Coordinates of C-alpha atoms in Angstrom, one line a residue:
M4 CA -60.6 -32.5 68.3
K5 CA -60.7 -33.7 64.7
L6 CA -57.9 -34.8 62.5
D7 CA -58.4 -32.1 60.2
D8 CA -57.6 -29.6 62.9
F9 CA -54.0 -30.6 62.6
D10 CA -53.7 -30.4 58.7
Y11 CA -51.6 -27.9 56.8
A12 CA -50.7 -27.6 53.1
L13 CA -46.9 -28.5 52.4
P14 CA -45.3 -28.2 49.2
E15 CA -43.2 -31.4 48.4
E16 CA -40.2 -29.6 47.6
L17 CA -39.8 -28.1 51.2
I18 CA -39.3 -31.8 52.4
A19 CA -35.6 -32.0 52.9
Q20 CA -34.2 -34.8 51.1
H21 CA -30.7 -34.5 52.4
P22 CA -29.0 -33.0 55.4
L23 CA -27.1 -29.6 55.2
A24 CA -23.4 -29.6 54.6
E25 CA -22.9 -28.7 58.3
R26 CA -24.5 -29.8 61.3
G27 CA -26.0 -26.6 62.9
A28 CA -26.4 -24.6 59.7
S29 CA -30.2 -24.9 59.9
R30 CA -32.6 -22.1 60.6
M31 CA -34.5 -22.0 64.0
M32 CA -38.1 -20.5 64.4
H33 CA -38.7 -19.4 68.1
V34 CA -42.2 -19.8 69.0
D35 CA -43.6 -18.3 72.3
G36 CA -46.8 -20.0 73.3
A37 CA -47.5 -17.5 76.2
A38 CA -46.8 -14.4 74.1
R39 CA -48.1 -16.0 71.1
T40 CA -45.2 -14.8 68.9
V41 CA -43.2 -16.2 66.2
R42 CA -39.6 -15.1 65.4
D43 CA -37.2 -16.4 62.6
G44 CA -33.5 -17.0 63.5
W45 CA -30.8 -19.6 63.3
F46 CA -29.9 -22.7 65.2
R47 CA -26.5 -21.2 66.1
D48 CA -28.5 -18.5 68.2
L49 CA -29.6 -21.2 70.5
P50 CA -27.1 -20.4 73.4
T51 CA -28.3 -16.8 73.5
L52 CA -31.7 -18.1 74.3
L53 CA -30.4 -20.0 77.4
R54 CA -29.5 -18.9 80.9
P55 CA -27.7 -20.2 83.8
G56 CA -29.5 -23.0 85.5
D57 CA -31.1 -24.3 82.4
L58 CA -31.1 -28.0 81.5
L59 CA -31.3 -29.4 78.1
V60 CA -32.3 -33.2 78.2
F61 CA -31.3 -35.3 75.0
N62 CA -32.2 -38.7 73.9
D63 CA -29.0 -41.0 73.5
T64 CA -30.5 -43.7 71.6
R65 CA -28.8 -45.0 68.7
V66 CA -30.2 -45.9 65.2
I67 CA -29.8 -49.6 64.2
R68 CA -29.5 -50.8 60.6
A69 CA -33.0 -52.1 60.8
R70 CA -34.2 -52.5 57.1
L71 CA -33.5 -55.8 55.5
R72 CA -34.5 -57.0 52.0
G73 CA -34.7 -60.3 50.3
R74 CA -37.1 -62.9 49.2
K75 CA -39.7 -65.4 50.5
R76 CA -39.0 -69.0 49.8
S77 CA -42.3 -69.3 48.1
G78 CA -41.4 -66.5 45.7
G79 CA -41.7 -62.7 45.7
Q80 CA -39.6 -59.9 47.2
V81 CA -39.8 -59.2 50.9
E82 CA -38.8 -56.0 52.9
V83 CA -38.4 -56.2 56.8
L84 CA -38.3 -53.2 59.0
V85 CA -37.2 -54.2 62.7
E86 CA -39.6 -52.4 65.2
R87 CA -38.0 -53.6 68.3
V88 CA -35.3 -56.1 69.4
L89 CA -36.6 -58.5 72.1
D90 CA -33.7 -60.4 73.0
A91 CA -30.6 -61.9 71.5
R92 CA -32.3 -63.9 68.6
E93 CA -35.7 -62.4 68.3
A94 CA -37.3 -59.1 67.2
L95 CA -40.7 -57.6 66.2
A96 CA -40.8 -56.3 62.7
Q97 CA -42.9 -55.1 60.0
V98 CA -42.8 -57.3 56.9
R99 CA -43.8 -56.0 53.5
A100 CA -44.5 -58.6 50.9
S101 CA -47.1 -59.6 48.2
K102 CA -48.6 -62.2 50.5
T103 CA -48.6 -62.3 54.4
P104 CA -45.8 -64.7 55.3
K105 CA -47.0 -67.5 57.7
A106 CA -45.6 -68.8 61.0
G107 CA -43.0 -71.4 60.4
S108 CA -42.0 -70.0 57.0
F109 CA -38.5 -68.5 56.2
L110 CA -37.5 -65.3 54.7
D111 CA -34.2 -65.4 52.7
L112 CA -32.5 -62.0 53.3
A113 CA -29.6 -60.1 51.9
G114 CA -26.1 -61.7 52.6
G115 CA -27.4 -65.1 53.0
L116 CA -29.4 -64.3 56.2
V117 CA -32.2 -66.6 56.9
V118 CA -34.9 -65.6 59.4
E119 CA -37.7 -67.8 60.7
V120 CA -41.3 -66.2 60.9
L121 CA -42.6 -67.1 64.5
G122 CA -46.0 -65.6 64.1
R123 CA -48.0 -62.3 64.1
E124 CA -48.4 -59.9 67.1
G125 CA -50.7 -57.3 66.1
E126 CA -49.3 -55.2 63.1
F127 CA -46.0 -56.9 63.5
F128 CA -44.4 -60.2 63.0
R129 CA -42.3 -62.0 65.5
L130 CA -38.9 -63.2 63.6
R131 CA -36.2 -65.5 65.0
F132 CA -32.6 -64.7 63.7
P133 CA -29.8 -67.4 63.5
E134 CA -27.9 -68.7 66.6
G135 CA -24.6 -67.6 67.5
E136 CA -24.7 -63.8 67.2
H137 CA -26.9 -61.1 68.8
V138 CA -29.5 -59.7 66.4
L139 CA -28.1 -56.2 66.7
K140 CA -24.7 -57.6 65.4
V141 CA -26.6 -59.4 62.7
L142 CA -28.4 -56.0 61.7
E143 CA -25.2 -54.1 61.6
R144 CA -23.7 -56.5 59.1
H145 CA -26.8 -57.2 56.8
G146 CA -29.1 -54.2 57.4
E147 CA -29.6 -50.7 56.0
V148 CA -30.1 -47.4 57.6
P149 CA -33.9 -47.0 57.6
L150 CA -34.5 -43.6 56.4
P151 CA -38.1 -42.2 57.0
P152 CA -40.6 -42.8 54.1
Y153 CA -40.8 -39.3 52.9
I154 CA -37.2 -39.3 52.1
E155 CA -37.5 -40.6 48.5
R156 CA -34.0 -42.1 47.9
A157 CA -31.9 -45.0 49.2
A158 CA -29.7 -44.4 52.1
G159 CA -26.2 -43.3 51.3
D160 CA -22.9 -43.4 52.9
S161 CA -23.4 -39.9 54.5
D162 CA -26.5 -41.0 56.1
E163 CA -24.5 -43.5 58.3
T164 CA -23.3 -40.5 60.2
R165 CA -25.8 -37.9 59.5
Y166 CA -29.0 -39.8 60.5
Q167 CA -27.3 -40.3 63.8
T168 CA -26.8 -37.8 66.7
V169 CA -23.1 -37.1 67.6
Y170 CA -23.8 -38.4 71.2
A171 CA -25.9 -41.5 70.1
D172 CA -24.9 -44.4 72.5
R173 CA -27.5 -47.2 73.2
P174 CA -28.7 -49.0 70.0
G175 CA -32.3 -49.7 69.6
S176 CA -34.2 -47.1 67.7
V177 CA -35.4 -47.5 64.0
A178 CA -35.8 -43.7 63.7
A179 CA -33.5 -40.9 64.7
P180 CA -34.5 -38.5 67.4
T181 CA -34.1 -35.8 64.7
A182 CA -34.0 -32.8 66.9
G183 CA -30.6 -33.8 68.2
L184 CA -29.2 -34.0 64.5
H185 CA -28.5 -30.5 64.7
F186 CA -26.2 -30.5 67.7
S187 CA -22.3 -30.7 67.3
E188 CA -19.4 -30.8 70.0
P189 CA -18.8 -27.1 69.6
M190 CA -22.5 -26.4 70.3
F191 CA -22.3 -28.3 73.5
E192 CA -19.3 -26.3 74.6
R193 CA -21.3 -23.0 73.9
I194 CA -24.2 -24.5 76.0
R195 CA -21.9 -25.0 78.9
E196 CA -20.4 -21.5 78.3
A197 CA -23.9 -20.2 78.6
G198 CA -24.2 -21.7 82.1
A199 CA -26.8 -24.3 81.1
A200 CA -26.5 -28.1 82.0
T201 CA -27.0 -31.2 79.8
A202 CA -28.5 -34.6 80.7
F203 CA -29.4 -37.8 78.8
L204 CA -32.3 -40.4 78.8
T205 CA -33.0 -43.2 76.5
L206 CA -36.1 -43.8 74.4
H207 CA -35.9 -46.2 71.6
V208 CA -38.1 -44.7 68.6
G209 CA -40.3 -47.2 66.9
A210 CA -41.5 -47.2 63.3
G211 CA -45.0 -46.5 64.8
T212 CA -43.9 -42.7 64.8
F213 CA -44.6 -42.8 61.1
Q214 CA -47.8 -44.4 61.2
P215 CA -50.6 -42.4 60.1
V216 CA -53.7 -41.4 62.4
R217 CA -56.7 -43.1 60.9
A218 CA -59.3 -42.1 63.4
E219 CA -61.2 -38.8 62.5
V220 CA -61.8 -37.9 66.0
V221 CA -58.2 -37.7 67.6
S222 CA -59.0 -39.1 70.9
Q223 CA -60.0 -42.5 69.4
H224 CA -56.4 -43.0 68.1
R225 CA -54.5 -45.7 69.6
M226 CA -51.0 -44.6 70.4
H227 CA -47.9 -46.9 69.9
S228 CA -45.8 -47.8 72.7
E229 CA -41.9 -47.2 73.1
W230 CA -39.5 -48.3 75.7
Y231 CA -37.6 -45.7 77.7
E232 CA -35.1 -45.4 80.6
I233 CA -34.7 -42.4 83.0
P234 CA -31.2 -42.6 84.9
P235 CA -31.2 -41.5 88.5
G236 CA -28.8 -38.8 87.6
L237 CA -31.4 -37.1 85.3
V238 CA -33.9 -37.0 88.1
Q239 CA -31.3 -35.2 90.2
A240 CA -30.4 -32.8 87.4
V241 CA -34.0 -31.7 87.0
Q242 CA -34.1 -31.0 90.7
R243 CA -31.1 -28.9 90.5
C244 CA -32.6 -27.1 87.6
R245 CA -35.7 -26.4 89.5
D246 CA -33.9 -25.2 92.6
A247 CA -31.7 -22.9 90.5
G248 CA -34.9 -21.4 88.9
G249 CA -33.9 -22.9 85.6
R250 CA -36.1 -24.4 82.7
V251 CA -36.2 -27.9 81.5
M252 CA -35.8 -28.0 77.9
A253 CA -36.7 -31.3 76.1
V254 CA -34.5 -31.8 73.0
G255 CA -36.9 -33.6 70.8
T256 CA -40.4 -35.0 71.1
T257 CA -38.8 -38.5 72.3
S258 CA -37.3 -36.7 75.1
L259 CA -40.5 -35.1 76.0
R260 CA -42.6 -38.4 75.9
A261 CA -40.0 -40.1 78.2
L262 CA -39.9 -37.3 80.8
E263 CA -43.8 -36.7 80.9
G264 CA -44.4 -40.5 80.7
A265 CA -42.2 -41.0 83.5
A266 CA -44.1 -38.4 85.5
A267 CA -47.4 -39.3 84.5
A268 CA -48.5 -41.3 87.5
D269 CA -48.2 -38.6 90.2
G270 CA -46.3 -35.6 88.4
Q271 CA -43.0 -36.5 90.1
L272 CA -40.2 -37.6 87.7
Q273 CA -39.3 -41.0 88.6
A274 CA -35.9 -43.0 87.7
G275 CA -36.4 -46.4 86.0
S276 CA -37.3 -48.0 82.8
G277 CA -40.8 -48.8 81.2
E278 CA -43.0 -48.4 78.3
T279 CA -45.0 -45.3 77.4
N280 CA -47.9 -44.9 75.1
L281 CA -48.3 -41.3 76.1
F282 CA -50.7 -39.5 73.6
V283 CA -50.1 -35.7 74.1
V284 CA -53.0 -33.7 72.5
P285 CA -54.2 -30.2 73.3
G286 CA -55.4 -30.1 76.9
Y287 CA -52.6 -32.2 78.1
R288 CA -51.1 -30.8 81.6
F289 CA -47.3 -30.8 81.3
Q290 CA -45.4 -31.8 84.4
V291 CA -41.7 -31.6 83.7
V292 CA -41.0 -29.8 80.5
D293 CA -40.8 -26.1 80.0
R294 CA -39.4 -25.7 76.6
L295 CA -39.1 -27.9 73.6
F296 CA -36.6 -27.8 70.8
T297 CA -38.0 -29.9 67.8
N298 CA -38.0 -30.3 64.0
F299 CA -41.1 -29.7 62.0
H300 CA -43.6 -32.7 61.8
L301 CA -46.0 -34.3 59.1
P302 CA -49.4 -32.9 58.8
R303 CA -52.2 -34.8 60.8
S304 CA -49.5 -36.6 62.9
T305 CA -49.3 -37.5 66.5
L306 CA -46.1 -35.4 66.8
L307 CA -47.9 -32.3 65.5
M308 CA -50.5 -32.9 68.0
L309 CA -48.0 -33.0 70.6
V310 CA -46.3 -29.7 69.7
S311 CA -49.8 -28.1 69.3
A312 CA -50.5 -29.1 72.9
F313 CA -47.3 -27.6 74.1
G314 CA -47.2 -24.2 72.3
G315 CA -50.9 -23.8 71.8
H316 CA -52.9 -25.1 68.9
G317 CA -53.6 -21.8 67.1
V318 CA -50.1 -20.6 67.6
L319 CA -48.4 -23.7 66.1
M320 CA -50.5 -24.0 63.3
D321 CA -50.0 -20.5 62.5
A322 CA -46.2 -21.0 63.0
Y323 CA -46.4 -23.9 60.5
R324 CA -48.1 -21.7 57.7
H325 CA -45.6 -19.1 58.5
A326 CA -42.7 -21.8 58.2
V327 CA -44.3 -22.8 54.7
Q328 CA -44.5 -19.1 53.4
E329 CA -40.8 -18.6 54.6
R330 CA -39.5 -21.8 52.8
Y331 CA -38.5 -23.5 55.8
R332 CA -36.9 -27.1 55.3
F333 CA -39.3 -29.8 56.9
F334 CA -39.0 -33.0 58.8
S335 CA -36.0 -35.2 59.6
Y336 CA -33.2 -33.3 57.7
G337 CA -35.0 -30.1 58.0
D338 CA -34.9 -26.9 60.1
C339 CA -35.9 -26.7 63.8
M340 CA -38.0 -24.8 66.3
L341 CA -37.7 -23.8 69.7
I342 CA -41.1 -23.6 71.6
E343 CA -41.9 -21.8 74.9
R344 CA -44.8 -23.6 76.7
A345 CA -48.2 -22.0 76.4
P346 CA -50.1 -21.5 79.7
S347 CA -52.2 -24.5 80.7

């Protein structure tokens, strides 16, 4: 398939720049890939679309304060976006500067933080942070919330909580698993009342999720890699769901990537941790996930390709055009959709 097959016209004013006043107040589109139907509704109605035995799988990653600003010692402003924390002192990061920093140079960042550039690793730079304190703690003190590039404002105090799920637990992401932003404790209670179960995995979202696809032929795109962990309890929960005739619902594309990535070898979900560079495009055969709850995604993006594979390319592209016509709110702080998987 070609990159143009995943394009749609999106008016700029439909890109949500702020979250709604309340979590869970968003609209929700229900897309049935098998029946090829699209229905408009509200997120608050989600429990009515569940049944006893269903399982909802959430990503409990926590967004870190990954953006740092400062100057190079040779002059010129610099912006650092940590992609991945490697250990207590080192991290991979994107570095934006007028001139590429060289190995052995130092970056003077906000709050007197001095970081050494160790070298280049692909599109990222390997950075060494000062001794005495873990990188995550340094970022918490000096960094900023890394809002996505399509949010055209600086992060504010409200983003500290609203660009984080209520169940965020394990720090490591530089972007939120945004489908989860809609959920609140009262919604979890309503899910339990509906007889559905919940379970958690971890996938640390990298900045690569925002990287554009540059290959015109989709199959030539090189997918970024992300770290995930599937706990044994989740494997058991999926089996209980299957035994009860329930449906596995991934909350977010990150949950889906972790579940399908962990089952890619033989179709059986395996507990453990690892890296996934799974690239889901139309034609992919899903092994674990029956339903997908997700936000709306950028044109020509790998995430739009993923949801198109899940719900059917034609159905999903029609759904997106419908969303534009009906003035849905798009992207991280926007509205959501529930997708029933299309036949393989």
